[in-house]
C-alpha cells in the first residue's frame, strides 16, 4: 500500500527542482511572460506532443535532438513560434546559447500567436533575469498563462510502505484551443521518483488518454501542445502503481481545471458515455458531445435540451438508435430507451441541475459495453469576445 | 444548347404545382408554421436525408413506404417530431388521414425542437385551412422557417433548342445545425421536367455533394435534414445537362443563402482548398476550416489571423506541411510555402478583405491536385444568444 498526500509547491515540490517566472516585456503591463524549470541533476524526459501537422518550432527542436537528458526548460507565452520554418528553430538555438553554463541541453516551449517570429532580443534579455536558485512555482505558473484566468498547479507526496517517498509536481496552462487531441495546452511535470525512462513514457501515454485527451474547450487542436515530465531520481524511491495513480490525479485535476477555465466557460460538464459498441465509439460520442456548439450553447443557456444531446449522439458516426439510448442529467433520467421522462416536473428538476457549476450528462447507448468519460464546458459570449479580439 | 432564366414563383413556378403557408398556432404571434406543396399530377420523388442515426419520424415514415408516387407534402415548423419513436410515426399517419381525397400518398416533413410529440390536434385543424388551389409560394417558404431571418426560394425556366421548356422551383429553410452532412435544413424542389426517376435521384445525389453538403453553419448534423425533389412531368420537356445545371444553380444558391443566414452570421466565406492529396482530403480541410470555432470567431472579429487557418489545416488529419502550404485572403497571399508575407501593409489590406460581407480564403496544400470548395460563416454573439434560448 501507499499513501498520496496533496502538497503545495507545484513544480518545485519535487526535490532538486527550481522554477520562476519573470517579465520580459512580451505581455503588456509588465505581466510575467517567461518561466523556467531547472533541476540540479540531469533529468530523464517523457513527453506527449500535438498531433497537428503544422508542429511548432519548439517541438521540432526537441524532436531533432534524439535521446538526451536535460536540466532546463525555458517557456514563453504570447508567441507560439509556429509556422516560422527553419528560422524558428534557429531562433531557439540562438536564445538557448545565452543561458548560463549550469544549464545542460536546454529545451524551449512556447504558446501564443501563431505565425510570427519570436522577439529574440527581448527573450534573451529576459533570460538574464532568471535566478536558478529561485523556487517560485506560482510565478512560473502565472508566466505561462495566455487567456487563462487563473494559474494551474498541483503536487503530491507519495509515501510507500518501506517508508521511502517521492514527489510529483506540475503546472499547466490551457484556456482556448483545448481539444481531444491535446490543444494549446502546456503542462510541465517534475518528479524526484526513481522511475525508469521508458516506463515513465508508457505511463504518461496511458494517463494522457483519459485526462488531457478527454478534455475539450472548443475542438480546435493547436500547433504547440506539450506535456513534459522530467524525473531527476533524487528521491531514490519509486512504485509503479503509486506513481501512476498520483500522475493520473495530477493530470486529471489539471485537465479539469483547464476546461473549467476554458475561454468564457462557466460550467464544467462530465460526459459519461457507456453502452457503446466499444471504447473507441464511446470516446467518439463523448467528444462529439463536448465539442458540439449546439450542446455547448444549451449548457450556457442552462437549458436541459436533451434533444440536442440525442441528435449529437446520432450524428457521431457510431452505432446508436433511439430505442436503446438513455440520457440522464446527473441522476435524473430524462429519456430512457424510447420513453420520454420529460414532463414539467422533470424539466424543472433538470433545469436545476443545469444551473450547477459542475454536473454530468450520461448517455447509455445500450449497444454493448464500451465506455469513455470526457470533460467539456459551455460556450458563451465571453468565448466569442476573447477569440474575436485575440491577436489585438 | 439551352438557356436558363431565373424566374419568380418558387415551388409554384413549375407547372401543376400549388403551395401555401398558414398559421396553426404552433409558433406564437400567428406566424405561419404549416405549409403544403400539392401537384395535380402524381410525382416521382428523389430524396436525400440526414446521416444522423436518430432519424426523425417523418423520414422513417417516408422510408417505410417503399416505392411510390405522391402529390402532396405537409410541412410544419416548431416541432421536429424526432426521438418520438413509433408514436411519432403513428402521429403522422393520423394527421395525414385527415387530408382531402385529392391527396394521394401524402408525405410529412418537420423541423423544430427535438424530443416532443407533435401537437396533433393543432396540426389537423391547420390542414383544414389549406386551399389546394392556392399558389402562394412565398407564404409556404415563410411557414417552414425556424430561426431563419429571411425566406429562401428560387426558380429557373430552362429553354431547350427544340423550343420546349421546363421549370425547376425550390424553397428551403436553414439557419442553425447546418453542417457538412446536411443539418437541419429542409429543401423542397419541384419540377415539371419529364425526367426519369432514377436519373433524377443520381443527379440529386451528385449535386448535393458540392452544394448543401459543402455548407456549414455550426458543424452539427440534425435528425431531420431533407432534400426532396418532386417531378410531375407535365412539361414533356427534358435535357440532362440543362436539368443538372439548373438544379446545381438552385441548390448552390439555397446552400449559400442558408450559410449567409446562419444563426447570427454576418459573413459568407468561401473556403477554396486545392493541392490536397485527393478530393476527399481537400474536403476534410475545407470542412475543418468552415467548422473551426477559432476561425469563425476570428472572422467575426474581422481579424486576418492566418495562423489559425494554418493550425486548422494542420489539425484536419490530412497530409500537409508548412513548407508547401500557401494561404490567401481573396487574391492576397499572406503565407507562401514557408514565407510569411504579412507585414503591416499586408495586414492592413487583409483586414480590409475581412470587413467584406463575402470573401474567400484559399489554402493550397501543395501536395497533389485534390480540391474542394466549402461555404461557411462567422460566429458571433447572436449565435450564442439564439442557441442559448432556443427552446423558450
XYZ file of N, CA and C in Angstrom, chain A residues 51-57 60 82-86 113-117 176-177 217-223 263 288 291-298 300-308 310-315 317-323 325 327 335 338 340 342 347 351 379-392, chain B residues 51-57 60 82-86 113-117 176-177 217-223 263 288 291-298 300-308 310-315 317-323 325 327 335 338 340 342 347 351 379-392:
486
model
N -0.844 16.505 -32.244
C -0.938 15.734 -33.484
C -1.087 16.659 -34.686
N -1.054 17.979 -34.440
C -1.186 18.940 -35.545
C 0.020 18.806 -36.491
N -0.260 18.804 -37.809
C 0.820 18.652 -38.791
C 1.706 19.892 -38.864
N 1.161 21.038 -38.484
C 1.928 22.287 -38.512
C 2.624 22.432 -37.155
N 3.414 21.449 -36.813
C 4.021 21.387 -35.490
C 4.960 22.601 -35.280
N 4.887 23.195 -34.104
C 5.617 24.433 -33.830
C 7.117 24.174 -33.679
N 7.900 25.243 -33.855
C 9.362 25.157 -33.829
C 9.911 24.513 -32.546
N 9.681 20.781 -32.918
C 10.668 20.325 -33.918
C 12.060 20.306 -33.313
N 5.291 29.284 -34.136
C 4.741 28.268 -35.038
C 4.596 28.865 -36.425
N 4.711 28.046 -37.473
C 4.690 28.478 -38.874
C 5.875 29.413 -39.150
N 6.958 29.196 -38.452
C 8.136 30.059 -38.599
C 9.298 29.319 -39.262
N 9.060 28.070 -39.693
C 10.047 27.353 -40.502
C 11.373 27.105 -39.793
N 12.429 26.921 -40.590
C 13.767 26.654 -40.027
C 14.237 27.827 -39.180
N 0.496 33.603 -30.135
C 0.072 33.820 -31.521
C 0.924 32.976 -32.474
N 0.257 32.417 -33.462
C 0.904 31.609 -34.498
C 1.307 32.512 -35.654
N 2.492 32.284 -36.219
C 2.834 32.939 -37.478
C 3.665 34.192 -37.329
N 4.361 34.346 -36.233
C 5.255 35.498 -36.078
C 6.558 34.993 -35.445
N 7.703 35.553 -35.856
C 8.990 35.174 -35.279
C 9.032 35.623 -33.822
N -7.939 28.333 -24.332
C -8.609 28.105 -25.613
C -7.918 26.996 -26.362
N -8.449 26.676 -27.538
C -7.871 25.635 -28.383
C -7.607 24.350 -27.611
N -12.270 22.257 -24.931
C -12.915 23.561 -24.803
C -13.604 23.917 -26.111
N -12.880 23.842 -27.209
C -13.504 24.289 -28.456
C -13.232 23.383 -29.650
N -12.613 22.242 -29.427
C -12.457 21.305 -30.527
C -11.341 21.659 -31.493
N -10.634 22.749 -31.241
C -9.507 23.086 -32.107
C -8.217 22.538 -31.508
N -7.324 22.056 -32.352
C -6.077 21.444 -31.900
C -4.910 22.332 -32.283
N -4.098 22.679 -31.314
C -3.046 23.657 -31.558
C -1.777 23.055 -32.125
N -0.913 23.930 -32.548
C 0.394 23.568 -33.108
C 1.440 23.317 -32.025
N -12.043 29.371 -22.259
C -12.348 30.774 -22.529
C -13.846 31.039 -22.371
N -17.856 14.149 -29.351
C -18.858 14.846 -30.162
C -19.724 15.721 -29.254
N -17.793 18.734 -27.892
C -17.436 19.702 -28.937
C -18.641 20.360 -29.601
N -19.835 19.829 -29.396
C -20.990 20.334 -30.147
C -21.355 21.757 -29.738
N -21.406 22.633 -30.724
C -21.793 24.022 -30.467
C -23.209 24.117 -29.929
N -24.097 23.271 -30.448
C -25.485 23.338 -30.002
C -25.620 22.869 -28.563
N -24.848 21.845 -28.194
C -24.864 21.399 -26.800
C -24.242 22.472 -25.908
N -23.117 23.022 -26.338
C -22.392 23.995 -25.518
C -23.213 25.269 -25.287
N -23.949 25.707 -26.311
C -24.759 26.906 -26.113
C -25.995 26.593 -25.273
N -26.517 25.358 -25.372
C -27.636 24.965 -24.499
C -27.167 24.946 -23.041
N -24.829 26.796 -21.782
C -24.696 28.201 -21.397
C -26.067 28.778 -21.062
N -27.074 28.392 -21.825
C -28.431 28.874 -21.589
C -29.128 28.120 -20.456
N -28.405 27.150 -19.842
C -28.942 26.348 -18.738
C -30.266 25.697 -19.131
N -30.289 25.232 -20.388
C -31.484 24.650 -20.971
C -31.286 23.134 -21.061
N -32.095 22.338 -20.336
C -31.931 20.877 -20.369
C -32.466 20.293 -21.679
N -31.876 20.746 -22.794
C -32.354 20.399 -24.128
C -31.797 19.033 -24.513
N -32.395 17.970 -23.978
C -31.863 16.629 -24.189
C -31.974 16.200 -25.641
N -32.855 16.829 -26.400
C -32.972 16.508 -27.828
C -31.671 16.790 -28.562
N -30.976 17.861 -28.165
C -29.693 18.158 -28.814
C -28.639 17.117 -28.444
N -29.339 13.937 -27.853
C -29.689 12.772 -28.668
C -29.237 12.969 -30.107
N -29.472 14.149 -30.637
C -29.104 14.429 -32.018
C -27.596 14.340 -32.206
N -26.847 14.830 -31.223
C -25.385 14.797 -31.323
C -24.873 13.365 -31.243
N -25.490 12.549 -30.385
C -25.129 11.127 -30.345
C -25.371 10.507 -31.719
N -26.515 10.824 -32.294
C -26.872 10.250 -33.594
C -25.958 10.682 -34.712
N -25.371 11.868 -34.581
C -24.504 12.398 -35.631
C -23.045 12.011 -35.434
N -21.504 9.298 -35.766
C -20.953 8.282 -36.661
C -20.688 6.947 -35.989
N -21.453 6.634 -34.950
C -21.265 5.353 -34.256
C -22.593 4.591 -34.259
N -22.532 3.319 -33.850
C -23.746 2.521 -33.760
C -24.610 3.068 -32.623
N -25.831 3.454 -32.941
C -26.732 4.031 -31.938
C -28.138 4.036 -32.503
N -29.132 3.970 -31.643
C -30.511 4.108 -32.104
C -31.370 4.589 -30.945
N -32.492 5.193 -31.291
C -33.289 5.840 -30.256
C -33.958 4.854 -29.309
N -34.162 3.594 -29.744
C -34.830 2.617 -28.887
C -33.935 2.131 -27.741
N -31.199 4.055 -26.460
C -30.481 5.174 -25.836
C -31.150 5.623 -24.533
N -30.622 8.840 -21.561
C -29.927 10.099 -21.282
C -30.290 10.587 -19.881
N -34.624 10.564 -20.613
C -35.038 9.779 -21.787
C -34.495 8.376 -21.611
N -36.457 5.004 -25.591
C -37.683 5.290 -26.330
C -38.770 5.975 -25.528
N -39.902 9.070 -23.161
C -39.544 10.428 -22.762
C -40.046 10.697 -21.348
N -39.975 13.491 -19.597
C -39.630 14.907 -19.550
C -40.894 15.740 -19.411
N -38.637 18.656 -16.048
C -37.943 19.782 -16.665
C -37.446 20.750 -15.597
N -33.612 21.516 -15.049
C -33.145 22.903 -15.138
C -32.293 23.262 -13.931
N -20.343 27.339 -23.883
C -19.788 28.371 -24.742
C -20.704 29.577 -24.698
N -20.162 30.677 -24.235
C -20.991 31.866 -24.087
C -20.390 33.069 -24.790
N -20.923 34.229 -24.469
C -20.481 35.464 -25.123
C -18.989 35.709 -24.932
N -18.479 35.361 -23.749
C -17.077 35.634 -23.461
C -16.136 34.904 -24.414
N -16.500 33.678 -24.794
C -15.651 32.942 -25.742
C -15.525 33.737 -27.035
N -16.667 34.218 -27.507
C -16.660 34.989 -28.753
C -15.817 36.246 -28.574
N -16.021 36.915 -27.464
C -15.299 38.166 -27.211
C -13.793 37.918 -27.198
N -13.376 36.908 -26.437
C -11.945 36.616 -26.315
C -11.344 36.267 -27.673
N -12.060 35.464 -28.452
C -11.476 34.960 -29.692
C -11.647 35.872 -30.884
N -12.606 36.785 -30.814
C -12.732 37.748 -31.903
C -11.598 38.772 -31.813
N -11.065 38.952 -30.628
C -10.067 40.012 -30.406
C -8.698 39.478 -30.027
N -8.446 38.159 -30.198
C -7.278 37.577 -29.557
C -5.951 38.237 -29.913
N -5.708 38.492 -31.218
C -4.380 38.976 -31.589
C -4.119 40.396 -31.103
N -5.195 41.187 -30.983
C -5.005 42.606 -30.667
C -4.926 42.857 -29.163
N -27.751 11.942 -42.256
C -26.974 10.752 -41.893
C -27.055 10.506 -40.387
N -27.805 11.355 -39.669
C -27.938 11.182 -38.224
C -28.655 9.864 -37.908
N -28.118 9.117 -36.923
C -28.714 7.819 -36.583
C -30.065 7.982 -35.886
N -30.283 9.106 -35.246
C -31.558 9.360 -34.555
C -32.513 10.007 -35.560
N -32.741 9.311 -36.641
C -33.518 9.858 -37.749
C -34.958 10.148 -37.277
N -35.468 11.291 -37.692
C -36.769 11.751 -37.204
C -37.917 10.946 -37.808
N -39.055 11.003 -37.126
C -40.224 10.218 -37.531
C -40.652 10.455 -38.983
N -38.492 8.338 -41.185
C -38.839 6.915 -41.020
C -40.128 6.592 -41.766
N -38.885 14.306 -33.631
C -37.709 13.436 -33.573
C -37.590 12.884 -32.161
N -37.022 11.683 -32.001
C -36.910 10.991 -30.713
C -38.298 10.706 -30.148
N -39.243 10.481 -31.033
C -40.615 10.242 -30.607
C -41.054 8.803 -30.896
N -40.118 7.980 -31.377
C -40.377 6.550 -31.518
C -41.514 6.213 -32.471
N -42.112 5.035 -32.273
C -43.206 4.596 -33.137
C -44.396 5.534 -33.033
N -38.027 21.772 -32.464
C -37.478 21.167 -31.251
C -37.530 19.643 -31.340
N -36.462 19.014 -30.875
C -36.358 17.554 -30.849
C -36.896 17.050 -29.515
N -37.622 15.924 -29.535
C -37.940 15.248 -28.279
C -39.299 15.589 -27.700
N -40.214 16.050 -28.536
C -41.581 16.305 -28.059
C -42.539 15.799 -29.122
N -43.681 15.223 -28.681
C -44.695 14.755 -29.632
C -45.291 15.947 -30.367
N -29.711 27.176 -38.247
C -28.744 26.531 -37.351
C -28.578 25.088 -37.729
N -27.691 24.388 -37.008
C -27.458 22.979 -37.266
C -27.193 22.699 -38.735
N -22.858 25.813 -41.000
C -23.025 26.916 -40.058
C -22.333 26.579 -38.747
N -22.650 25.409 -38.174
C -22.075 25.115 -36.865
C -21.560 23.690 -36.703
N -21.548 22.928 -37.777
C -20.952 21.602 -37.701
C -21.829 20.565 -37.026
N -23.028 20.948 -36.604
C -23.937 19.964 -36.020
C -24.868 19.419 -37.104
N -25.164 18.142 -37.028
C -25.994 17.480 -38.034
C -27.320 17.092 -37.421
N -28.390 17.517 -38.042
C -29.715 17.334 -37.436
C -30.327 15.971 -37.710
N -31.396 15.713 -37.008
C -32.164 14.474 -37.153
C -33.147 14.532 -38.310
N -27.303 31.273 -38.102
C -27.694 31.994 -36.896
C -26.627 33.009 -36.501
N -13.082 21.379 -42.086
C -12.431 21.718 -40.816
C -12.361 23.233 -40.673
N -15.809 24.771 -40.041
C -16.363 24.393 -38.734
C -15.551 24.908 -37.552
N -14.314 25.375 -37.763
C -13.460 25.737 -36.633
C -13.985 26.960 -35.880
N -14.177 26.782 -34.593
C -14.616 27.899 -33.755
C -13.605 29.030 -33.752
N -12.318 28.681 -33.746
C -11.299 29.726 -33.703
C -11.269 30.512 -35.007
N -11.486 29.818 -36.128
C -11.548 30.529 -37.407
C -12.816 31.378 -37.452
N -13.939 30.809 -37.032
C -15.217 31.513 -37.123
C -15.250 32.766 -36.240
N -14.621 32.681 -35.064
C -14.604 33.869 -34.206
C -13.615 34.906 -34.738
N -12.525 34.445 -35.374
C -11.596 35.402 -35.996
C -12.293 36.139 -37.140
N -15.490 36.762 -37.296
C -16.399 37.700 -36.645
C -15.644 38.940 -36.179
N -14.428 38.733 -35.677
C -13.594 39.848 -35.229
C -12.893 40.563 -36.375
N -13.134 40.113 -37.608
C -12.515 40.703 -38.810
C -11.001 40.751 -38.673
N -10.456 39.682 -38.101
C -9.028 39.592 -37.815
C -8.389 38.619 -38.823
N -7.485 39.093 -39.663
C -6.867 38.199 -40.660
C -5.820 37.293 -40.006
N -6.285 36.485 -39.081
C -5.412 35.640 -38.251
C -5.088 34.372 -39.031
N -4.146 34.480 -39.972
C -3.867 33.352 -40.862
C -3.236 32.183 -40.104
N -2.662 32.453 -38.933
C -2.078 31.380 -38.131
C -3.133 30.360 -37.707
N -4.348 30.844 -37.421
C -5.423 29.913 -37.068
C -5.840 29.077 -38.271
N -3.764 28.132 -40.667
C -2.688 27.141 -40.801
C -2.850 26.046 -39.758
N -3.138 26.433 -38.523
C -3.282 25.464 -37.447
C -4.451 24.515 -37.724
N -5.543 25.061 -38.253
C -6.715 24.232 -38.553
C -6.421 23.263 -39.695
N -5.683 23.729 -40.695
C -5.263 22.815 -41.772
C -4.432 21.682 -41.164
N -3.512 22.043 -40.278
C -2.629 21.049 -39.665
C -3.366 20.052 -38.797
N -4.488 20.477 -38.239
C -5.248 19.616 -37.331
C -6.305 18.795 -38.058
N -6.117 16.336 -40.016
C -5.861 14.905 -40.194
C -5.543 14.520 -41.626
N -4.997 15.450 -42.398
C -4.639 15.143 -43.794
C -3.153 15.423 -44.005
N -2.646 14.971 -45.146
C -1.254 15.231 -45.483
C -1.073 16.732 -45.717
N -0.177 17.343 -44.955
C 0.049 18.789 -45.068
C 1.340 19.119 -44.342
N 1.994 20.182 -44.781
C 3.186 20.642 -44.047
C 3.400 22.115 -44.329
N 4.115 22.782 -43.424
C 4.211 24.232 -43.540
C 5.055 24.694 -44.721
N 5.943 23.832 -45.223
C 6.810 24.229 -46.340
C 6.061 24.283 -47.671
N 2.527 24.776 -47.885
C 1.213 25.427 -47.727
C 1.247 26.887 -48.198
N -1.501 30.328 -48.225
C -2.795 30.833 -47.738
C -3.062 32.222 -48.318
N 0.713 33.938 -46.827
C 1.719 32.934 -46.437
C 1.950 32.033 -47.638
N 6.206 28.550 -46.670
C 7.239 28.829 -45.679
C 7.619 30.292 -45.545
N 6.429 34.120 -44.855
C 5.344 34.931 -44.302
C 5.308 36.287 -44.999
N 3.417 38.923 -44.374
C 2.392 39.534 -43.518
C 2.978 40.719 -42.768
N -1.141 43.367 -43.682
C -2.166 43.199 -42.656
C -3.311 44.179 -42.874
N -7.006 43.000 -43.611
C -8.093 43.438 -42.721
C -9.251 44.011 -43.528
N -19.016 33.347 -36.480
C -19.811 33.035 -35.288
C -19.659 34.175 -34.296
N -20.779 34.800 -34.011
C -20.724 35.953 -33.118
C -21.688 35.807 -31.961
N -21.914 36.908 -31.279
C -22.762 36.899 -30.088
C -24.167 36.386 -30.399
N -24.684 36.735 -31.579
C -26.048 36.366 -31.917
C -26.246 34.862 -31.944
N -25.216 34.122 -32.426
C -25.336 32.658 -32.439
C -25.555 32.140 -31.025
N -24.748 32.667 -30.104
C -24.861 32.239 -28.712
C -26.245 32.591 -28.178
N -26.671 33.809 -28.461
C -27.959 34.271 -27.954
C -29.085 33.383 -28.465
N -29.092 33.131 -29.773
C -30.160 32.328 -30.375
C -30.169 30.920 -29.792
N -28.982 30.336 -29.621
C -28.929 28.934 -29.228
C -28.987 28.703 -27.728
N -28.672 29.724 -26.963
C -28.823 29.576 -25.515
C -30.302 29.593 -25.137
N -31.108 30.221 -25.977
C -32.528 30.422 -25.631
C -33.487 29.696 -26.555
N -32.982 28.745 -27.363
C -33.799 28.265 -28.475
C -35.155 27.692 -28.075
N -35.168 26.833 -27.042
C -36.433 26.159 -26.739
C -37.483 27.088 -26.190
N -37.044 28.140 -25.503
C -38.002 29.002 -24.796
C -38.559 30.107 -25.685
